[in-house]
Short mmCIF file of C-alpha atoms in Angstrom, two decimals:
data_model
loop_
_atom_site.label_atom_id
_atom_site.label_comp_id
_atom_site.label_asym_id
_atom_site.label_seq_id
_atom_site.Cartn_x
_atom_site.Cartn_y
_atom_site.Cartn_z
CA UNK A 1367 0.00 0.00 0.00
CA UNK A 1368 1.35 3.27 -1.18
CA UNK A 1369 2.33 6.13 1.53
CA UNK A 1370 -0.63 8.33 0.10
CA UNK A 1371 -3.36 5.61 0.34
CA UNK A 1372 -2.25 4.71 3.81
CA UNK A 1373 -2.67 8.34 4.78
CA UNK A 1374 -5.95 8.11 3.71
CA UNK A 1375 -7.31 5.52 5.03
CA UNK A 1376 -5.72 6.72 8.57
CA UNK A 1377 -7.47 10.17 8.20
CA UNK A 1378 -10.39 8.03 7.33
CA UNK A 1379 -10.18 6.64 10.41
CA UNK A 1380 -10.35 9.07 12.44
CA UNK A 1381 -13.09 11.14 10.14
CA UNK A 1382 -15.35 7.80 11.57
CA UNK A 1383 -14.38 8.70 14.78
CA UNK A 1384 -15.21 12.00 14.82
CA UNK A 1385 -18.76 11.04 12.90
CA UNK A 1386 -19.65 8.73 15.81
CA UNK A 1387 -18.96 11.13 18.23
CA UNK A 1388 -21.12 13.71 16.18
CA UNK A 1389 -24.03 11.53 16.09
CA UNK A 1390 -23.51 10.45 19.90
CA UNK A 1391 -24.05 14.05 20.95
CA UNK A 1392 -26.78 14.63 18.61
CA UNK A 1393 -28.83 11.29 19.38
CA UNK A 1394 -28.89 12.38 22.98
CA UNK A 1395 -30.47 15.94 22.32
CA UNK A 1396 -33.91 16.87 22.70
CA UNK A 1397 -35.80 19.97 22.25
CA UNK A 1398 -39.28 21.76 22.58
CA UNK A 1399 -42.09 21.78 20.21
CA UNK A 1400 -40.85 21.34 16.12
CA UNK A 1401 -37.79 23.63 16.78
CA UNK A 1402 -34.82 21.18 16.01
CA UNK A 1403 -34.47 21.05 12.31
CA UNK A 1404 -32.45 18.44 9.88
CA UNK A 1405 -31.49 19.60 6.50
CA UNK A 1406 -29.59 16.62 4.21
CA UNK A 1407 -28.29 17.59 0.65
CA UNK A 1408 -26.78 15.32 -2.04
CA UNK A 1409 -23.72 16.49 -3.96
CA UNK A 1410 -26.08 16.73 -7.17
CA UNK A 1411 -28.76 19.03 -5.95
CA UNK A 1412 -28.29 22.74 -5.67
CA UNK A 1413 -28.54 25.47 -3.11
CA UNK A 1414 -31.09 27.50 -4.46
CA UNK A 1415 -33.93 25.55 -4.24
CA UNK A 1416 -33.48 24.33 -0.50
CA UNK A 1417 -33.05 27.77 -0.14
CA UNK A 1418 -36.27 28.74 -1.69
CA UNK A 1419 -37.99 25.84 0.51
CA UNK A 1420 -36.62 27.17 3.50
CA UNK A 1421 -37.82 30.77 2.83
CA UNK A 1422 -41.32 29.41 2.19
CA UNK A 1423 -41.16 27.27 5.59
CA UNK A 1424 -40.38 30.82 7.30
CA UNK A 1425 -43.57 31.96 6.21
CA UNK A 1426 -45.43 28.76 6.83
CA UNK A 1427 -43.81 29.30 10.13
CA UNK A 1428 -45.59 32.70 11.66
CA UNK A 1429 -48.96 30.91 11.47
CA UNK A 1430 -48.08 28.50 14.42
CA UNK A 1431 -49.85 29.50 17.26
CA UNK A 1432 -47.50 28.61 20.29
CA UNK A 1433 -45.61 31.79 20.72
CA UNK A 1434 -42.55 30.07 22.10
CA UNK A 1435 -42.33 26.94 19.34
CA UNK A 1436 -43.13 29.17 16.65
CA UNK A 1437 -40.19 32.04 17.77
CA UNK A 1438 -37.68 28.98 17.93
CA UNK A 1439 -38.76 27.24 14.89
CA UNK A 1440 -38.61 30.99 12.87
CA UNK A 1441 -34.79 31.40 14.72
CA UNK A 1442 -33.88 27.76 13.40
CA UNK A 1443 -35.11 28.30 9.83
CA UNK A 1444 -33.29 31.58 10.21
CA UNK A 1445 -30.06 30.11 11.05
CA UNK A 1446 -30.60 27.27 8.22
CA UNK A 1447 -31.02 30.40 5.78
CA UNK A 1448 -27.60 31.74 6.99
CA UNK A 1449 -25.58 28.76 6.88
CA UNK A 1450 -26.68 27.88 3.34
CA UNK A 1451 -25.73 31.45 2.25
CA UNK A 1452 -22.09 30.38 3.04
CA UNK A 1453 -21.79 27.75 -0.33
CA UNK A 1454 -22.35 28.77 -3.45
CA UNK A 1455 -23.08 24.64 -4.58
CA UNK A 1456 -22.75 21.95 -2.67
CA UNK A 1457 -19.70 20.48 -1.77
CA UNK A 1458 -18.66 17.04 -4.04
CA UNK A 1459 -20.05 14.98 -0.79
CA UNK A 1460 -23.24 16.93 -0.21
CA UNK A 1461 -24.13 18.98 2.84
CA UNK A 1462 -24.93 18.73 6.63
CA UNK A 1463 -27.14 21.13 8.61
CA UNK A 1464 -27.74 20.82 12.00
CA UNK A 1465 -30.17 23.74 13.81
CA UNK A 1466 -31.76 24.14 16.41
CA UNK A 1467 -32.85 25.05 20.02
CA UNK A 1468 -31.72 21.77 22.89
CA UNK A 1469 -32.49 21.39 26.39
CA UNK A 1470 -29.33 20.91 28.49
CA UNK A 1471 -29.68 18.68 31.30
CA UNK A 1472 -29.91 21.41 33.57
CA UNK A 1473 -33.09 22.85 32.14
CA UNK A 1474 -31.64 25.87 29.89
CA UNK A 1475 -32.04 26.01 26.31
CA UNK A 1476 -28.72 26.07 24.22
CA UNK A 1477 -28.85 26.76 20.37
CA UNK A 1478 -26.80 24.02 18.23
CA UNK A 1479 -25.82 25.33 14.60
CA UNK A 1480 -23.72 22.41 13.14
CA UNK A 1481 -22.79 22.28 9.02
CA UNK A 1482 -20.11 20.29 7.49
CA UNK A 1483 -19.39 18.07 4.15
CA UNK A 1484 -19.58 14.49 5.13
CA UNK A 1485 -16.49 12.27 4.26
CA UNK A 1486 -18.31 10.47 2.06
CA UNK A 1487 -20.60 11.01 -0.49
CA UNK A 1488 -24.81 11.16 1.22
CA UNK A 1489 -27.52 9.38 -0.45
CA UNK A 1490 -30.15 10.67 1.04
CA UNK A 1491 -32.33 14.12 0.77
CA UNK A 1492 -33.78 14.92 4.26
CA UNK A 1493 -35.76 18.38 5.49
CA UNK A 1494 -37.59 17.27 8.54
CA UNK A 1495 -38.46 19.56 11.97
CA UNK A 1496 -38.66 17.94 15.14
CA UNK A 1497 -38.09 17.47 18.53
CA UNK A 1498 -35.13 15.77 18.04
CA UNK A 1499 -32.05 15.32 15.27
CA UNK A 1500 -32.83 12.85 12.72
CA UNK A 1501 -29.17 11.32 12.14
CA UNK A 1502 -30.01 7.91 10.24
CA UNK A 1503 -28.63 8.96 7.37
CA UNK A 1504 -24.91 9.64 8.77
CA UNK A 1505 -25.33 6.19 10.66
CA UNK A 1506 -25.29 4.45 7.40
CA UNK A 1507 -22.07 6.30 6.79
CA UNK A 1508 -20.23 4.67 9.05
CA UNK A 1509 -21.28 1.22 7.84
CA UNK A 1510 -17.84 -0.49 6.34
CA UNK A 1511 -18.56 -1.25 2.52
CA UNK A 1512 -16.55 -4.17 3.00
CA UNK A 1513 -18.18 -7.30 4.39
CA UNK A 1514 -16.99 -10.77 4.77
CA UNK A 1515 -19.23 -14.22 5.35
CA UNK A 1516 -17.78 -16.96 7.20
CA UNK A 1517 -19.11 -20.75 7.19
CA UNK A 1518 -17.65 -22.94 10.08
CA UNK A 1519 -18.97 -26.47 9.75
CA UNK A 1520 -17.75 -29.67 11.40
CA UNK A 1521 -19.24 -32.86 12.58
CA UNK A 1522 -21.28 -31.56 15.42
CA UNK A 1523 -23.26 -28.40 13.55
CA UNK A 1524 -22.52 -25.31 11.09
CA UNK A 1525 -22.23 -21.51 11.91
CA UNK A 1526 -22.90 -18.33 9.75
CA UNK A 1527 -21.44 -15.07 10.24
CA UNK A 1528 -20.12 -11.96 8.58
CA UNK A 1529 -17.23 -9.49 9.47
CA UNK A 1530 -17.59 -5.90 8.87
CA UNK A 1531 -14.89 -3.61 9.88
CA UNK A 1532 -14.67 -4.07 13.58
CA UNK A 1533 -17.96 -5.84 13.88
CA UNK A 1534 -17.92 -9.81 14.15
CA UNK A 1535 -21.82 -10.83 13.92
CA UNK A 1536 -22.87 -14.61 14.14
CA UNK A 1537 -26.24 -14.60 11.95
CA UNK A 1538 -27.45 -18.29 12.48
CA UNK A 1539 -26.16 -21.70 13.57
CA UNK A 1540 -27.77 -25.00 14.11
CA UNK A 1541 -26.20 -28.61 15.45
CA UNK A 1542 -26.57 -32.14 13.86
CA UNK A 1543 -25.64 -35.71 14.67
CA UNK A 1544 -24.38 -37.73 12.35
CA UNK A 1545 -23.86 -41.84 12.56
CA UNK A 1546 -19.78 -42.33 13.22
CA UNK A 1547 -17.99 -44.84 11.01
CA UNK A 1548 -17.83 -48.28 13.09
CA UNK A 1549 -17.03 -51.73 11.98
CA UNK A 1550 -19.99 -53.55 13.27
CA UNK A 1551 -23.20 -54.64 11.55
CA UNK A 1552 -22.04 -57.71 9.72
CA UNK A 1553 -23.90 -57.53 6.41
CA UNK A 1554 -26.11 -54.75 7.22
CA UNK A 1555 -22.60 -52.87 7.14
CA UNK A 1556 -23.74 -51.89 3.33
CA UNK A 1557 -26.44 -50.39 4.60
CA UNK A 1558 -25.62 -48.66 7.99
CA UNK A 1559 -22.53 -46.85 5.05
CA UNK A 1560 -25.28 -45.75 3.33
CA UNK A 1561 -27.50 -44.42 5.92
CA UNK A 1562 -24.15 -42.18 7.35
CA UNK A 1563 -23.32 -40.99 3.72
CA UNK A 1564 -27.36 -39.95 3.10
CA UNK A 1565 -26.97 -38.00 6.75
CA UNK A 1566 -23.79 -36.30 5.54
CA UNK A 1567 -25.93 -35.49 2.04
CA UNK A 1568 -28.58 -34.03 4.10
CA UNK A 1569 -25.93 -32.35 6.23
CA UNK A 1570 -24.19 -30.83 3.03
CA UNK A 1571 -27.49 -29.43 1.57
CA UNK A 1572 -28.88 -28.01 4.87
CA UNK A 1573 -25.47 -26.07 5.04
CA UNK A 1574 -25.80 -25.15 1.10
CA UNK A 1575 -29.53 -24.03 1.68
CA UNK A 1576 -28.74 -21.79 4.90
CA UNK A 1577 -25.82 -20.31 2.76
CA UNK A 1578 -28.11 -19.17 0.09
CA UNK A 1579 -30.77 -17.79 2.53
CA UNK A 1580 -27.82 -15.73 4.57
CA UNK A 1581 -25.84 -14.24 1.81
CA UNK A 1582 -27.91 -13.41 -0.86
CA UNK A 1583 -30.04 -10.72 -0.94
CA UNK A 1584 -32.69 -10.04 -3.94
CA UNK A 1585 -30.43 -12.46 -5.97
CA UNK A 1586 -27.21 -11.15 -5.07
CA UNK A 1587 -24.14 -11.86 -3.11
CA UNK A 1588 -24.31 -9.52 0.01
CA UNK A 1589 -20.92 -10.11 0.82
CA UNK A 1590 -17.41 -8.93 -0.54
CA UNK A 1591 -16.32 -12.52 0.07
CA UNK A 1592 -16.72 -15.79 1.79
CA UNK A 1593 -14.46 -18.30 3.88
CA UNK A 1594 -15.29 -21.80 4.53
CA UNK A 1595 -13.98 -23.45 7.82
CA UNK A 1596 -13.67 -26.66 9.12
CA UNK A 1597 -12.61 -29.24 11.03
CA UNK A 1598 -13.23 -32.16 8.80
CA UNK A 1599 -13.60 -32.62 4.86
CA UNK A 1600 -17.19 -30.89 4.87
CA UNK A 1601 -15.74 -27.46 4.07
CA UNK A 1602 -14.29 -29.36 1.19
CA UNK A 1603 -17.24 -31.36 0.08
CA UNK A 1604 -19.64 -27.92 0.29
CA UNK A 1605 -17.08 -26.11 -1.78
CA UNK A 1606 -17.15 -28.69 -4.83
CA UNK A 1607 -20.65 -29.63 -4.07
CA UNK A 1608 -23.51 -29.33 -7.13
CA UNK A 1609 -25.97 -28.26 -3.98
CA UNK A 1610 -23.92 -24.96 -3.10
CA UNK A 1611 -25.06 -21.84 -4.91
CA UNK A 1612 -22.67 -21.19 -8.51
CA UNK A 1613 -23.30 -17.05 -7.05
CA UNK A 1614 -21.28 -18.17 -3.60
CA UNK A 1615 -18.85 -20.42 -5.02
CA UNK A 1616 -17.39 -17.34 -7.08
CA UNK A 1617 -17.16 -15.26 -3.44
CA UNK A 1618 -14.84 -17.96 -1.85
CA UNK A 1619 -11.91 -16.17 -1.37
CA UNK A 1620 -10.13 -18.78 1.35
CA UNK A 1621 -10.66 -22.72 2.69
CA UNK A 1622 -9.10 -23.48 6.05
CA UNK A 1623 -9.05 -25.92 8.70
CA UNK A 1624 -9.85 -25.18 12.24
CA UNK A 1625 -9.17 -26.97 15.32
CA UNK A 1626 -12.81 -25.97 16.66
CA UNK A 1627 -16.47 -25.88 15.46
CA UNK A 1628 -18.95 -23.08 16.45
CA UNK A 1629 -18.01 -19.37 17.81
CA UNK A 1630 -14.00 -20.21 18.56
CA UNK A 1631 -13.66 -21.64 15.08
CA UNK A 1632 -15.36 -18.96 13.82
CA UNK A 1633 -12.51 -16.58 16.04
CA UNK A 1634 -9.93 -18.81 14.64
CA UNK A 1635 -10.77 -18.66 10.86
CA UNK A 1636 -11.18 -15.01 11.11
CA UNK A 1637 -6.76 -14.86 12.59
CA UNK A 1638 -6.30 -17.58 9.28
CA UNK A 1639 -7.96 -15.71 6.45
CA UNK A 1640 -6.13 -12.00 7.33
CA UNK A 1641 -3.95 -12.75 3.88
CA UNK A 1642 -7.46 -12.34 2.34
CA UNK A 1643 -9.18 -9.74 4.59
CA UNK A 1644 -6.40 -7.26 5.05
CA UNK A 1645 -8.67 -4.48 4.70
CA UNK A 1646 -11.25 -4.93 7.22
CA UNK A 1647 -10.23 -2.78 10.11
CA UNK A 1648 -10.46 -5.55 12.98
CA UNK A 1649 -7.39 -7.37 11.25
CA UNK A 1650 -5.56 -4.38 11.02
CA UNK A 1651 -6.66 -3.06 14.55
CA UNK A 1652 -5.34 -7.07 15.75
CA UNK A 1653 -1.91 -6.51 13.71
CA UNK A 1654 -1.38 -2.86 15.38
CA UNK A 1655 -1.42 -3.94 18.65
CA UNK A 1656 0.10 -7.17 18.44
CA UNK A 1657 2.99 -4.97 17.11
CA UNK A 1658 2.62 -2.95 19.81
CA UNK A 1659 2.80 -5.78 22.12
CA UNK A 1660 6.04 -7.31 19.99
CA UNK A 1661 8.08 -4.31 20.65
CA UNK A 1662 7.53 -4.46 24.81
CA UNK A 1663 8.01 -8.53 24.74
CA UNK A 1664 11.51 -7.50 23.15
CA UNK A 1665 12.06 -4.92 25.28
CA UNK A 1666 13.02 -2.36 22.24
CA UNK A 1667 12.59 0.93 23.60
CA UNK A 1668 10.38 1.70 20.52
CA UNK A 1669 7.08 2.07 22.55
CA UNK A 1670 5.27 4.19 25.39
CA UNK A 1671 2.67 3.66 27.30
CA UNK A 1672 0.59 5.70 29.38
CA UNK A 1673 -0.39 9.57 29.64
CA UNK A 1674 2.90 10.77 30.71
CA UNK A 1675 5.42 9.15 28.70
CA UNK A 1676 3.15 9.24 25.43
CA UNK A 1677 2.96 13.39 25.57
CA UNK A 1678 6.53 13.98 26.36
CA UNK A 1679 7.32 11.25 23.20
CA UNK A 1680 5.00 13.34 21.20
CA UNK A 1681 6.32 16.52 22.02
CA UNK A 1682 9.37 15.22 21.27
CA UNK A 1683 8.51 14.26 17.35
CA UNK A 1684 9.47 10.50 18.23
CA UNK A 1685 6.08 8.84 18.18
CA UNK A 1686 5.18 7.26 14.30
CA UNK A 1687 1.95 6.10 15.09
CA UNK A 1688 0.28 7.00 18.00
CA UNK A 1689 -2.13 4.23 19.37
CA UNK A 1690 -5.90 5.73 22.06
CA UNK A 1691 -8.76 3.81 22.67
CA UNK A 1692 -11.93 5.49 20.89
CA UNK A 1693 -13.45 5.45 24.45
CA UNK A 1694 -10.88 7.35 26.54
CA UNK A 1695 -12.01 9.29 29.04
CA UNK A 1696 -9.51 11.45 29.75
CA UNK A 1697 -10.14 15.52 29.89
CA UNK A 1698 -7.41 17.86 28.62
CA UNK A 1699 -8.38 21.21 30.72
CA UNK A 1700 -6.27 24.83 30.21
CA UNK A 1701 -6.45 26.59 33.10
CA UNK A 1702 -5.26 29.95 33.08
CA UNK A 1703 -3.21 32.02 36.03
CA UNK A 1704 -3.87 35.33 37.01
CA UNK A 1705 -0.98 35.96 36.13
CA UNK A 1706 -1.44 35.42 32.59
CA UNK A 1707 0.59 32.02 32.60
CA UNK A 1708 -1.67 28.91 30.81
CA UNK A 1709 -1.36 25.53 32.85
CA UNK A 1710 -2.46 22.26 31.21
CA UNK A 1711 -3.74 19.16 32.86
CA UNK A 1712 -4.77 15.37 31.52
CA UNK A 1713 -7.93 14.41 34.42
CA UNK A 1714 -9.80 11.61 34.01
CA UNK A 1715 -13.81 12.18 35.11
CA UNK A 1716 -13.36 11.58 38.92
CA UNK A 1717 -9.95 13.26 39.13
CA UNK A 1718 -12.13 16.39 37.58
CA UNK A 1719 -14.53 16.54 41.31
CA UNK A 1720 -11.21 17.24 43.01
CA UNK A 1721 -11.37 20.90 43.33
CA UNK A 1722 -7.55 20.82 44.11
CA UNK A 1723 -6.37 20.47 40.64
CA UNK A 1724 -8.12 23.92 39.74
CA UNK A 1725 -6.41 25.85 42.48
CA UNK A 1726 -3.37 27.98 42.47
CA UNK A 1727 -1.01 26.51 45.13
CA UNK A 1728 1.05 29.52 46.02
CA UNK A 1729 -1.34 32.13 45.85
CA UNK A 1730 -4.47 29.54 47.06
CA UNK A 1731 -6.81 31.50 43.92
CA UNK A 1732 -9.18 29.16 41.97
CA UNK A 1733 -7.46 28.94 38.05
CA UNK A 1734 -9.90 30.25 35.23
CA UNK A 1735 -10.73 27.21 33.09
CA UNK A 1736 -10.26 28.62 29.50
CA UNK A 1737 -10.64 25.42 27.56
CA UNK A 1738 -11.83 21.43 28.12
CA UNK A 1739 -12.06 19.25 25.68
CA UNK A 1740 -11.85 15.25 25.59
CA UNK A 1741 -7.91 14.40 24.82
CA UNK A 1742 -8.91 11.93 22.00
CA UNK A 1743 -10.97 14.96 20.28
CA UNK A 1744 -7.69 17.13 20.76
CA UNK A 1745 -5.96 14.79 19.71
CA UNK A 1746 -7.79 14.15 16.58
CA UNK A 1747 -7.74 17.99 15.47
CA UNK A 1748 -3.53 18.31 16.52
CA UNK A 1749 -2.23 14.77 15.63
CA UNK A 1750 -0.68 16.15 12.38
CA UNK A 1751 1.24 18.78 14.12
CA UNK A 1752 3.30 16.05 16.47
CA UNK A 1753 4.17 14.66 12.65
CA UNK A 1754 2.35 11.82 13.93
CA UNK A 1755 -0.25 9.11 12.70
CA UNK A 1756 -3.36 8.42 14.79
CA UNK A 1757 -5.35 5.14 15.34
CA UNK A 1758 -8.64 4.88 16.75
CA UNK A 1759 -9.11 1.11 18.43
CA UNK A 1760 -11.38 -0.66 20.37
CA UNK A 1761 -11.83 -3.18 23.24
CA UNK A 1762 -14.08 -5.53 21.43
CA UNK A 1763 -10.41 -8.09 20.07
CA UNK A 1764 -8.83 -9.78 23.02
CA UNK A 1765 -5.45 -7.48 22.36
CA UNK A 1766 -7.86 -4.27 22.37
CA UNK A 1767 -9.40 -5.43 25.62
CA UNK A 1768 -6.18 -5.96 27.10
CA UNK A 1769 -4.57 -2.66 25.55
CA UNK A 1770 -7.65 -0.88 27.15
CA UNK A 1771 -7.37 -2.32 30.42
CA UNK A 1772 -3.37 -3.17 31.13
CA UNK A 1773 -1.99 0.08 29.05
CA UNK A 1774 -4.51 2.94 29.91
CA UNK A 1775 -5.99 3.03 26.34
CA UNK A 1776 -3.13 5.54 25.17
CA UNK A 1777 -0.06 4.42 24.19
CA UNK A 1778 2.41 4.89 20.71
CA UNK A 1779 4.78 3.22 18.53
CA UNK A 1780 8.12 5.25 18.07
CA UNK A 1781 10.70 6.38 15.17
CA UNK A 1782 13.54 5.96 17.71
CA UNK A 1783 14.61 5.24 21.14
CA UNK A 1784 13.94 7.85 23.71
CA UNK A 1785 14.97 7.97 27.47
CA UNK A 1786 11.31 9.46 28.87
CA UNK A 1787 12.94 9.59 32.28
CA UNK A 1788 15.99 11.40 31.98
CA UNK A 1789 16.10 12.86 28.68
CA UNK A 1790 17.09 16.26 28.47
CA UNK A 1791 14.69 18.01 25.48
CA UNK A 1792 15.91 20.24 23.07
CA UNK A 1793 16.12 24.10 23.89
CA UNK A 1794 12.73 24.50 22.19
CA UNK A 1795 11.02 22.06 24.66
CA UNK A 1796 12.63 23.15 27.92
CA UNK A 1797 9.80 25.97 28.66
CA UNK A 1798 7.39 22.65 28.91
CA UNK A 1799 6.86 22.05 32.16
CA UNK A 1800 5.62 18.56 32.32
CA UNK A 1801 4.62 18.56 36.12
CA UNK A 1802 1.70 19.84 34.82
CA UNK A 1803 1.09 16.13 32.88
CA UNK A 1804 -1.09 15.11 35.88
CA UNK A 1805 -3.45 11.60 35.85
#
């Protein structure tokens, strides 16, 4: 993969992250009356006429007879009007407005303006006003185009499932018994070889059936490609077999054998087809941090862990690709002296409660909090300034899990060795005072 494409599919990444923390905030808000408004444009239509329908829904608007709905629904179409007047077409991957008047959970009303270019072409054409944000449309977004189906079948039952992205889903499974091969019977041998071979025919087209009913949809594949797994020849037999769909044979990408039947072969075919599936972001999210993990087995200096060590390696321009769980709950805050002087601290929710951290400890004066924002979210608009690549995991592979849990969520991979200890920075780091780097 070429430097250019890898970029992109990084920034990619973390464009999905930043979607499903857009539609996390949005899902949660609520609002009065019809006052929360939704506006979706694809890249072919133009501005003009959505801006036309918006000036007639201003004047539909002064005949609703709640004074308070219909001043917040007029100030919401209002706002729509004036973020529309800032494109003169829209942009190559269609538009995204956002207006309204919320309720915060203390009881105030807060007004929420949002409009952006998706980073991905939108399908859909939406104008709806409600008491809430209609975001169904961006969820689809953040589906992964590429999806994988996965037969495991052995002697005790078969298992369907698909990978997409991140997401392992098991879709149907159902056990059988079949006769074992014994020497017994005498001459009703003949016949007890027959019986077994008519179970494993049955066997073989209840598997073929199921695979047609799972993974295709109106006559079509609905997966990018499938891998049969197996214990026993029946992966084999299915794959040559007259009874399996010509429409799925073409989709086999990969045949391999599996020490287990049911959910862990399904876990184990998934770690023996990642020649075929490099794409899907669980592999590469498995490969990342098993890297990760290589380099501290061997001891190589070429990783840090933790909040610390990973912002004095990033100050430092050492860190190649810096590794945070998409869940990290850690809050960057800027507090500022009154003596002018900024102060930075890394506090995790119940850190935050300690009034101690906002307090000047010479002069005893509470510090003005000028910014707070989650550290993932800073990090996602600043990564490229630390020359630095980010990656967005989860806790849903047994190395995420364990990454989450053992390492903090926050760690990095780095260009070269660096003392975090003892090392003496550069003369353009030695204003940083990293006492302020608190947990």
């Amino acid at each position: 993969m070429s430097a250019a494409l890898l970029d992109d599919s990084l920034d990619q990444n973390v464009e999905l992250w930043k979607i499903k923390r857009l539609i996390k905030s949005l899902e949660a808000c609520r609002g009065n009356g019809t006052s929360m408004i939704s506006l979706l444009i694809p890249p072919k239509d133009q501005i003009a006429p959505v801006s036309k329908k918006i000036a007639d829904e201003l004047g539909t608007a002064t005949n609703i007879k709640s004074r308070v709905t219909r001043q917040s629904v007029i100030t919401a179409l209002t706002s729509v009007q004036a973020r529309l007047k800032l494109y003169n077409r829209v942009p190559p991957n269609g538009l995204v407005i956002y207006c309204g008047e919320i309720m915060t959970e203390d009881g105030k009303e807060k007004k929420v303006n949002i409009d952006f270019e998706p980073f991905k072409p939108i399908n859909a054409s939406l104008y709806l006003c409600d008491n809430k944000f209609h975001i169904e449309a961006l969820s689809a977004l953040l589906a992964d185009d590429t999806k994988f189906g996965f037969i495991i079948m052995d002697g005790n039952g078969a298992l369907f499932g698909t990978l997409q992205g991140n997401t392992r889903d098991i879709i149907t499974k159902f056990g059988v018994e079949l006769p074992k091969k014994h020497g017994r019977g005498g001459q009703s041998s003949v016949r007890f070889a027959r019986l077994r071979m008519e179970k494993r025919h049955n066997y073989l087209r209840k598997v073929a059936e199921t695979a047609t009913n799972v993974f295709l949809t109106n006559d079509k594949c609905n997966v990018t490609g499938l891998v049969l797994a197996g214990s026993a020849d029946f992966k084999t037999e299915l794959s040559r077999s007259d009874m399996f769909d010509p429409r799925l044979q073409t989709k086999v990408l990969k045949i391999v054998d599996v020490s287990y039947g049911g959910e862990n072969g399904f876990n184990q075919a998934i770690e023996l087809s990642t020649d075929c599936l490099q794409n899907v972001k669980f592999i590469q999210e498995k490969k990342l941090i098993c890297r990760y993990f290589d380099e501290i087995a061997k001891d190589t200096g070429l990783y840090c862990f933790g909040i610390d060590d990973t912002l004095r390696a990033l100050e430092a321009g050492a860190v190649e690709i810096l590794i945070v769980w998409e869940n990290l709950d850690i809050v960057r805050y800027v507090l500022r002296n009154p003596s002018g002087e900024n102060k930075v601290l890394y506090l995790k929710p119940e850190q935050a409660k300690d009034k101690s951290f906002f307090i000047n400890k010479d002069t005893g004066m509470e510090l003005e909090v000028e910014e707070q924002m989650q550290l993932l979210e800073w990090f996602a608009n600043n990564y490229k300034n630390f020359g630095t690549n980010l990656q967005i995991v989860t806790d849903r592979s047994q190395e995420g899990s364990q990454f989450c849990k053992g390492f903090g969520g926050i760690g990095g991979l780095m260009r070269y060795k660096l003392d975090l200890q003892n090392h003496d920075f550069d003369e353009e780091f030695n204003d940083i005072n990293y006492d302020d780097y608190d947990f």
